[in-house]
PDB file of C-alpha atoms and ligand atoms in Angstrom:
ATOM      1  CA  MET A  55      83.356 137.151 142.654  1.00 85.00           C
ATOM      2  CA  LYS A  56      83.535 133.432 143.349  1.00 93.00           C
ATOM      3  CA  LYS A  57      80.694 131.311 142.021  1.00 95.00           C
ATOM      4  CA  LEU A  58      79.633 127.739 142.196  1.00 96.00           C
ATOM      5  CA  PHE A  59      80.646 125.912 139.006  1.00 96.00           C
ATOM      6  CA  ILE A  60      79.161 122.605 137.931  1.00 95.00           C
ATOM      7  CA  ASP A  61      80.471 120.587 134.994  1.00 94.00           C
ATOM      8  CA  LEU A  62      77.496 118.673 133.611  1.00 90.00           C
ATOM      9  CA  ASP A  63      79.751 116.771 131.228  1.00 86.00           C
ATOM     10  CA  VAL A  64      81.153 115.092 134.338  1.00 86.00           C
ATOM     11  CA  CYS A  65      78.318 115.313 136.879  1.00 82.00           C
ATOM     12  CA  GLY A  66      75.492 114.408 134.490  1.00 59.00           C
ATOM     13  CA  SER A  67      77.384 111.778 132.521  1.00 59.00           C
ATOM     14  CA  SER A  68      75.837 108.351 132.404  1.00 49.00           C
ATOM     15  CA  GLU A  69      78.807 106.639 134.000  1.00 57.00           C
ATOM     16  CA  ASN A  70      78.367 108.819 137.096  1.00 53.00           C
ATOM     17  CA  GLU A  71      74.603 108.485 137.305  1.00 54.00           C
ATOM     18  CA  GLY A  72      73.437 107.680 140.810  1.00 58.00           C
ATOM     19  CA  ARG A  73      76.930 107.779 142.273  1.00 67.00           C
ATOM     20  CA  CYS A  74      76.966 111.289 143.719  1.00 79.00           C
ATOM     21  CA  ILE A  75      78.737 111.313 147.060  1.00 84.00           C
ATOM     22  CA  ALA A  76      78.922 115.082 147.535  1.00 90.00           C
ATOM     23  CA  GLU A  77      77.534 116.245 150.869  1.00 93.00           C
ATOM     24  CA  CYS A  78      75.420 119.329 151.441  1.00 95.00           C
ATOM     25  CA  ALA A  79      75.567 121.865 154.246  1.00 95.00           C
ATOM     26  CA  TYR A  80      72.080 123.326 153.776  1.00 94.00           C
ATOM     27  CA  PRO A  81      70.850 123.532 157.356  1.00 92.00           C
ATOM     28  CA  PHE A  82      67.065 123.710 157.154  1.00 92.00           C
ATOM     29  CA  HIS A  83      66.034 120.287 155.771  1.00 88.00           C
ATOM     30  CA  PRO A  84      67.278 117.033 157.214  1.00 82.00           C
ATOM     31  CA  ASP A  85      68.833 114.920 154.438  1.00 86.00           C
ATOM     32  CA  ASN A  86      68.836 117.870 152.031  1.00 92.00           C
ATOM     33  CA  ASP A  87      70.699 117.084 148.800  1.00 92.00           C
ATOM     34  CA  GLY A  88      71.486 120.469 147.326  1.00 94.00           C
ATOM     35  CA  VAL A  89      73.534 118.972 144.513  1.00 92.00           C
ATOM     36  CA  ILE A  90      70.396 117.264 143.171  1.00 92.00           C
ATOM     37  CA  SER A  91      68.615 120.602 142.994  1.00 93.00           C
ATOM     38  CA  LEU A  92      71.669 122.162 141.317  1.00 93.00           C
ATOM     39  CA  LEU A  93      71.687 119.396 138.732  1.00 92.00           C
ATOM     40  CA  GLU A  94      68.019 119.953 137.964  1.00 95.00           C
ATOM     41  CA  LEU A  95      68.415 123.729 137.766  1.00 94.00           C
ATOM     42  CA  ALA A  96      71.420 123.419 135.469  1.00 94.00           C
ATOM     43  CA  ALA A  97      69.827 120.828 133.174  1.00 94.00           C
ATOM     44  CA  TYR A  98      66.558 122.720 132.707  1.00 95.00           C
ATOM     45  CA  ALA A  99      68.343 126.027 132.084  1.00 94.00           C
ATOM     46  CA  VAL A 100      71.145 124.832 129.828  1.00 93.00           C
ATOM     47  CA  ILE A 101      70.538 121.505 128.097  1.00 93.00           C
ATOM     48  CA  CYS A 102      66.716 121.241 127.901  1.00 95.00           C
ATOM     49  CA  ARG A 103      65.662 121.819 124.267  1.00 95.00           C
ATOM     50  CA  GLN A 104      62.615 123.813 125.428  1.00 93.00           C
ATOM     51  CA  CYS A 105      60.450 121.834 122.998  1.00 93.00           C
ATOM     52  CA  GLU A 106      57.265 123.516 121.898  1.00 91.00           C
ATOM     53  CA  SER A 107      55.476 120.163 122.053  1.00 91.00           C
ATOM     54  CA  GLY A 108      56.352 119.843 125.746  1.00 92.00           C
ATOM     55  CA  ASN A 109      56.225 116.040 125.979  1.00 95.00           C
ATOM     56  CA  CYS A 110      57.411 116.230 129.572  1.00 98.00           C
ATOM     57  CA  ILE A 111      54.676 118.681 130.583  1.00 98.00           C
ATOM     58  CA  ASN A 112      51.971 116.630 128.890  1.00 97.00           C
ATOM     59  CA  ALA A 113      53.194 113.424 130.546  1.00 98.00           C
ATOM     60  CA  CYS A 114      52.937 114.765 134.083  1.00 98.00           C
ATOM     61  CA  PRO A 115      49.789 113.401 135.772  1.00 98.00           C
ATOM     62  CA  VAL A 116      49.690 116.106 138.436  1.00 98.00           C
ATOM     63  CA  GLU A 117      50.468 119.258 136.429  1.00 98.00           C
ATOM     64  CA  ALA A 118      53.733 119.759 138.258  1.00 98.00           C
ATOM     65  CA  LEU A 119      55.654 121.013 135.220  1.00 98.00           C
ATOM     66  CA  GLU A 120      55.334 124.257 133.326  1.00 97.00           C
ATOM     67  CA  LYS A 121      57.592 126.697 131.525  1.00 96.00           C
ATOM     68  CA  ASP A 122      58.465 130.046 133.013  1.00 94.00           C
ATOM     69  CA  SER A 123      58.294 133.312 131.090  1.00 93.00           C
ATOM     70  CA  ASN A 124      61.736 132.559 129.579  1.00 91.00           C
ATOM     71  CA  GLY A 125      60.663 129.126 128.349  1.00 92.00           C
ATOM     72  CA  ILE A 126      62.660 127.336 131.060  1.00 94.00           C
ATOM     73  CA  LEU A 127      61.107 124.259 132.582  1.00 96.00           C
ATOM     74  CA  LEU A 128      59.880 124.685 136.145  1.00 96.00           C
ATOM     75  CA  ARG A 129      58.929 121.788 138.431  1.00 97.00           C
ATOM     76  CA  HIS A 130      56.555 122.502 141.292  1.00 96.00           C
ATOM     77  CA  THR A 131      58.140 120.329 143.926  1.00 94.00           C
ATOM     78  CA  MET A 132      55.100 120.364 146.223  1.00 94.00           C
ATOM     79  CA  ARG A 133      52.975 118.834 143.435  1.00 97.00           C
ATOM     80  CA  CYS A 134      55.530 116.418 141.992  1.00 97.00           C
ATOM     81  CA  VAL A 135      55.085 112.826 143.162  1.00 97.00           C
ATOM     82  CA  SER A 136      58.370 111.636 141.647  1.00 97.00           C
ATOM     83  CA  CYS A 137      56.681 109.209 139.249  1.00 98.00           C
ATOM     84  CA  LYS A 138      59.443 109.843 136.623  1.00 97.00           C
ATOM     85  CA  SER A 139      56.901 109.957 133.754  1.00 98.00           C
ATOM     86  CA  CYS A 140      58.427 113.218 132.538  1.00 98.00           C
ATOM     87  CA  ALA A 141      61.902 111.689 132.383  1.00 97.00           C
ATOM     88  CA  LEU A 142      60.552 108.798 130.299  1.00 97.00           C
ATOM     89  CA  ALA A 143      58.618 111.160 128.018  1.00 97.00           C
ATOM     90  CA  CYS A 144      61.551 113.458 127.263  1.00 97.00           C
ATOM     91  CA  PRO A 145      63.066 112.309 123.964  1.00 95.00           C
ATOM     92  CA  PHE A 146      66.418 113.908 124.787  1.00 93.00           C
ATOM     93  CA  GLY A 147      67.123 112.549 128.254  1.00 92.00           C
ATOM     94  CA  THR A 148      67.417 116.010 129.761  1.00 92.00           C
ATOM     95  CA  ILE A 149      65.334 115.197 132.856  1.00 95.00           C
ATOM     96  CA  TYR A 150      67.635 113.143 135.058  1.00 91.00           C
ATOM     97  CA  PRO A 151      65.476 110.660 137.024  1.00 92.00           C
ATOM     98  CA  GLU A 152      67.645 111.114 140.102  1.00 89.00           C
ATOM     99  CA  ALA A 153      66.983 114.880 139.990  1.00 91.00           C
ATOM    100  CA  ILE A 154      63.222 114.501 140.530  1.00 94.00           C
ATOM    101  CA  PRO A 155      63.150 113.070 144.048  1.00 92.00           C
ATOM    102  CA  PHE A 156      60.015 112.851 146.167  1.00 91.00           C
ATOM    103  CA  GLY A 157      61.595 114.958 148.901  1.00 89.00           C
ATOM    104  CA  VAL A 158      62.390 118.601 148.203  1.00 90.00           C
ATOM    105  CA  SER A 159      66.027 119.659 148.130  1.00 92.00           C
ATOM    106  CA  THR A 160      67.404 123.164 148.018  1.00 94.00           C
ATOM    107  CA  CYS A 161      70.730 124.854 147.346  1.00 96.00           C
ATOM    108  CA  ASP A 162      71.295 128.367 148.647  1.00 96.00           C
ATOM    109  CA  TYR A 163      74.902 128.357 147.326  1.00 96.00           C
ATOM    110  CA  CYS A 164      76.087 128.455 150.943  1.00 96.00           C
ATOM    111  CA  VAL A 165      75.866 132.238 150.761  1.00 91.00           C
ATOM    112  CA  HIS A 166      76.501 133.648 154.273  1.00 91.00           C
ATOM    113  CA  ARG A 167      77.768 130.288 155.578  1.00 93.00           C
ATOM    114  CA  LEU A 168      81.298 130.363 154.211  1.00 95.00           C
ATOM    115  CA  GLY A 169      84.271 131.612 156.168  1.00 93.00           C
ATOM    116  CA  PRO A 170      87.182 133.397 154.434  1.00 93.00           C
ATOM    117  CA  GLY A 171      88.753 131.106 151.842  1.00 93.00           C
ATOM    118  CA  GLU A 172      86.310 128.307 152.622  1.00 96.00           C
ATOM    119  CA  ASP A 173      84.637 126.207 149.914  1.00 96.00           C
ATOM    120  CA  PRO A 174      81.079 124.832 150.173  1.00 97.00           C
ATOM    121  CA  LEU A 175      80.821 121.309 151.569  1.00 96.00           C
ATOM    122  CA  CYS A 176      79.642 119.887 148.211  1.00 96.00           C
ATOM    123  CA  VAL A 177      82.831 121.184 146.562  1.00 96.00           C
ATOM    124  CA  ARG A 178      85.009 119.671 149.274  1.00 95.00           C
ATOM    125  CA  THR A 179      83.274 116.285 149.061  1.00 93.00           C
ATOM    126  CA  CYS A 180      82.728 115.949 145.300  1.00 90.00           C
ATOM    127  CA  LYS A 181      85.583 113.525 144.905  1.00 80.00           C
ATOM    128  CA  PRO A 182      87.129 112.045 142.935  1.00 72.00           C
ATOM    129  CA  GLU A 183      85.210 113.655 140.068  1.00 77.00           C
ATOM    130  CA  GLY A 184      85.629 117.329 141.021  1.00 84.00           C
ATOM    131  CA  ALA A 185      82.520 118.198 139.012  1.00 92.00           C
ATOM    132  CA  ILE A 186      81.602 120.998 141.421  1.00 95.00           C
ATOM    133  CA  LYS A 187      84.003 123.831 142.118  1.00 96.00           C
ATOM    134  CA  TYR A 188      83.907 127.212 143.811  1.00 97.00           C
ATOM    135  CA  VAL A 189      85.945 129.544 141.628  1.00 96.00           C
ATOM    136  CA  ASP A 190      86.363 132.961 140.096  1.00 96.00           C
ATOM    137  CA  ILE A 191      84.713 132.317 136.755  1.00 95.00           C
ATOM    138  CA  GLU A 192      82.747 134.248 134.188  1.00 94.00           C
ATOM    139  CA  PRO A 193      80.271 132.819 131.689  1.00 95.00           C
ATOM    140  CA  ASP A 194      81.708 132.370 128.194  1.00 95.00           C
ATOM    141  CA  GLU A 195      79.397 130.768 125.637  1.00 91.00           C
ATOM    142  CA  SER A 196      82.341 130.043 123.311  1.00 92.00           C
ATOM    143  CA  LYS A 197      83.698 127.751 126.041  1.00 94.00           C
ATOM    144  CA  ASN A 198      80.286 126.256 126.905  1.00 94.00           C
ATOM    145  CA  LEU A 199      80.234 128.154 130.215  1.00 96.00           C
ATOM    146  CA  HIS A 200      76.686 129.327 130.907  1.00 95.00           C
ATOM    147  CA  ALA A 201      75.371 131.572 133.679  1.00 95.00           C
ATOM    148  CA  VAL A 202      72.354 130.261 135.577  1.00 95.00           C
ATOM    149  CA  GLY A 203      71.364 133.098 137.868  1.00 93.00           C
ATOM    150  CA  ASP A 204      73.972 135.125 139.743  1.00 94.00           C
ATOM    151  CA  ASN A 205      75.686 132.358 141.692  1.00 95.00           C
ATOM    152  CA  LEU A 206      76.055 129.433 139.305  1.00 97.00           C
ATOM    153  CA  VAL A 207      78.033 128.765 136.128  1.00 97.00           C
ATOM    154  CA  VAL A 208      77.310 125.546 134.235  1.00 96.00           C
ATOM    155  CA  LYS A 209      79.602 123.845 131.734  1.00 95.00           C
ATOM    156  CA  ALA A 210      77.661 121.816 129.180  1.00 93.00           C
ATOM    157  CA  GLU A 211      77.274 121.309 125.452  1.00 87.00           C
ATOM    158  CA  VAL A 212      74.182 123.236 124.433  1.00 84.00           C
ATOM    159  CA  TRP A 213      71.941 122.106 121.640  1.00 75.00           C
ATOM    160  CA  LYS A 214      71.406 124.850 119.067  1.00 73.00           C
ATOM    161  CA  ARG A 215      68.435 125.180 116.746  1.00 67.00           C
TER     162      ARG A 215
HETATM  163  S1  SF4 B 592      76.551 125.126 147.766  1.00 78.81           S
HETATM  164 FE1  SF4 B 592      76.007 124.606 149.885  1.00 78.81          FE
HETATM  165  S2  SF4 B 592      73.737 124.387 149.846  1.00 78.81           S
HETATM  166 FE2  SF4 B 592      74.463 124.238 147.715  1.00 78.81          FE
HETATM  167  S3  SF4 B 592      74.745 122.037 147.311  1.00 78.81           S
HETATM  168 FE3  SF4 B 592      76.731 122.885 147.991  1.00 78.81          FE
HETATM  169  S4  SF4 B 592      76.788 122.525 150.207  1.00 78.81           S
HETATM  170 FE4  SF4 B 592      74.632 122.321 149.564  1.00 78.81          FE
HETATM  171  S1  SF4 B 593      58.207 113.055 138.232  1.00 78.81           S
HETATM  172 FE1  SF4 B 593      57.053 114.812 139.030  1.00 78.81          FE
HETATM  173  S2  SF4 B 593      57.178 116.363 137.409  1.00 78.81           S
HETATM  174 FE2  SF4 B 593      57.741 114.381 136.472  1.00 78.81          FE
HETATM  175  S3  SF4 B 593      55.810 113.553 135.626  1.00 78.81           S
HETATM  176 FE3  SF4 B 593      56.012 112.698 137.710  1.00 78.81          FE
HETATM  177  S4  SF4 B 593      54.918 114.122 139.036  1.00 78.81           S
HETATM  178 FE4  SF4 B 593      55.262 115.184 137.091  1.00 78.81          FE
HETATM  179  S1  SF4 B 594      60.654 117.053 126.541  1.00 78.81           S
HETATM  180 FE1  SF4 B 594      62.774 117.146 127.375  1.00 78.81          FE
HETATM  181  S2  SF4 B 594      63.880 118.574 126.047  1.00 78.81           S
HETATM  182 FE2  SF4 B 594      61.660 118.850 125.667  1.00 78.81          FE
HETATM  183  S3  SF4 B 594      61.021 120.532 127.031  1.00 78.81           S
HETATM  184 FE3  SF4 B 594      60.691 118.615 128.154  1.00 78.81          FE
HETATM  185  S4  SF4 B 594      62.622 118.263 129.293  1.00 78.81           S
HETATM  186 FE4  SF4 B 594      63.061 119.775 127.740  1.00 78.81          FE
END
């Protein structure tokens, strides 16, 4: 089954920061930027160190951050005021400031919107980097390919204890 694939080594790299030009076809919010929400989802699930001290959580003035039952960071977007304090407090740079916008963005993986052989709009417009793809791919930890849910595979170096 085809899945969305995002290469954080390319998409999240510092030289590309703030330069995302990929478009999003999510129809329910005007100006929705689904790639931003993908980036956040991928970073929290794969490269966040899941620190016990939780500097990011403690730095949030509005209690918008918590960990879920698997220890993965969760941001309550309706509480978050986009102050970026959590990004400053994280010693590892795993909260990308551009991925904590004031407005809520959503990615539904374009499930049910794609015609036969069609790629999501973000894949077609992520140029020239090609950091987002829509491919037949399976997670493989030995190749730094990590499953995040059923529809997303993330490529990133993962910190190991
Ligand atoms: S898969 Fe669809 S909803 Fe998700 S970021 Fe790409 S275009 Fe937007
Ligand atoms: S950006 Fe949002 S989640 Fe982060 S500290 Fe500020 S309010 Fe909390
Ligand atoms: S401080 Fe950074 S690495 Fe630690 S849990 Fe928070 S986001 Fe993850």
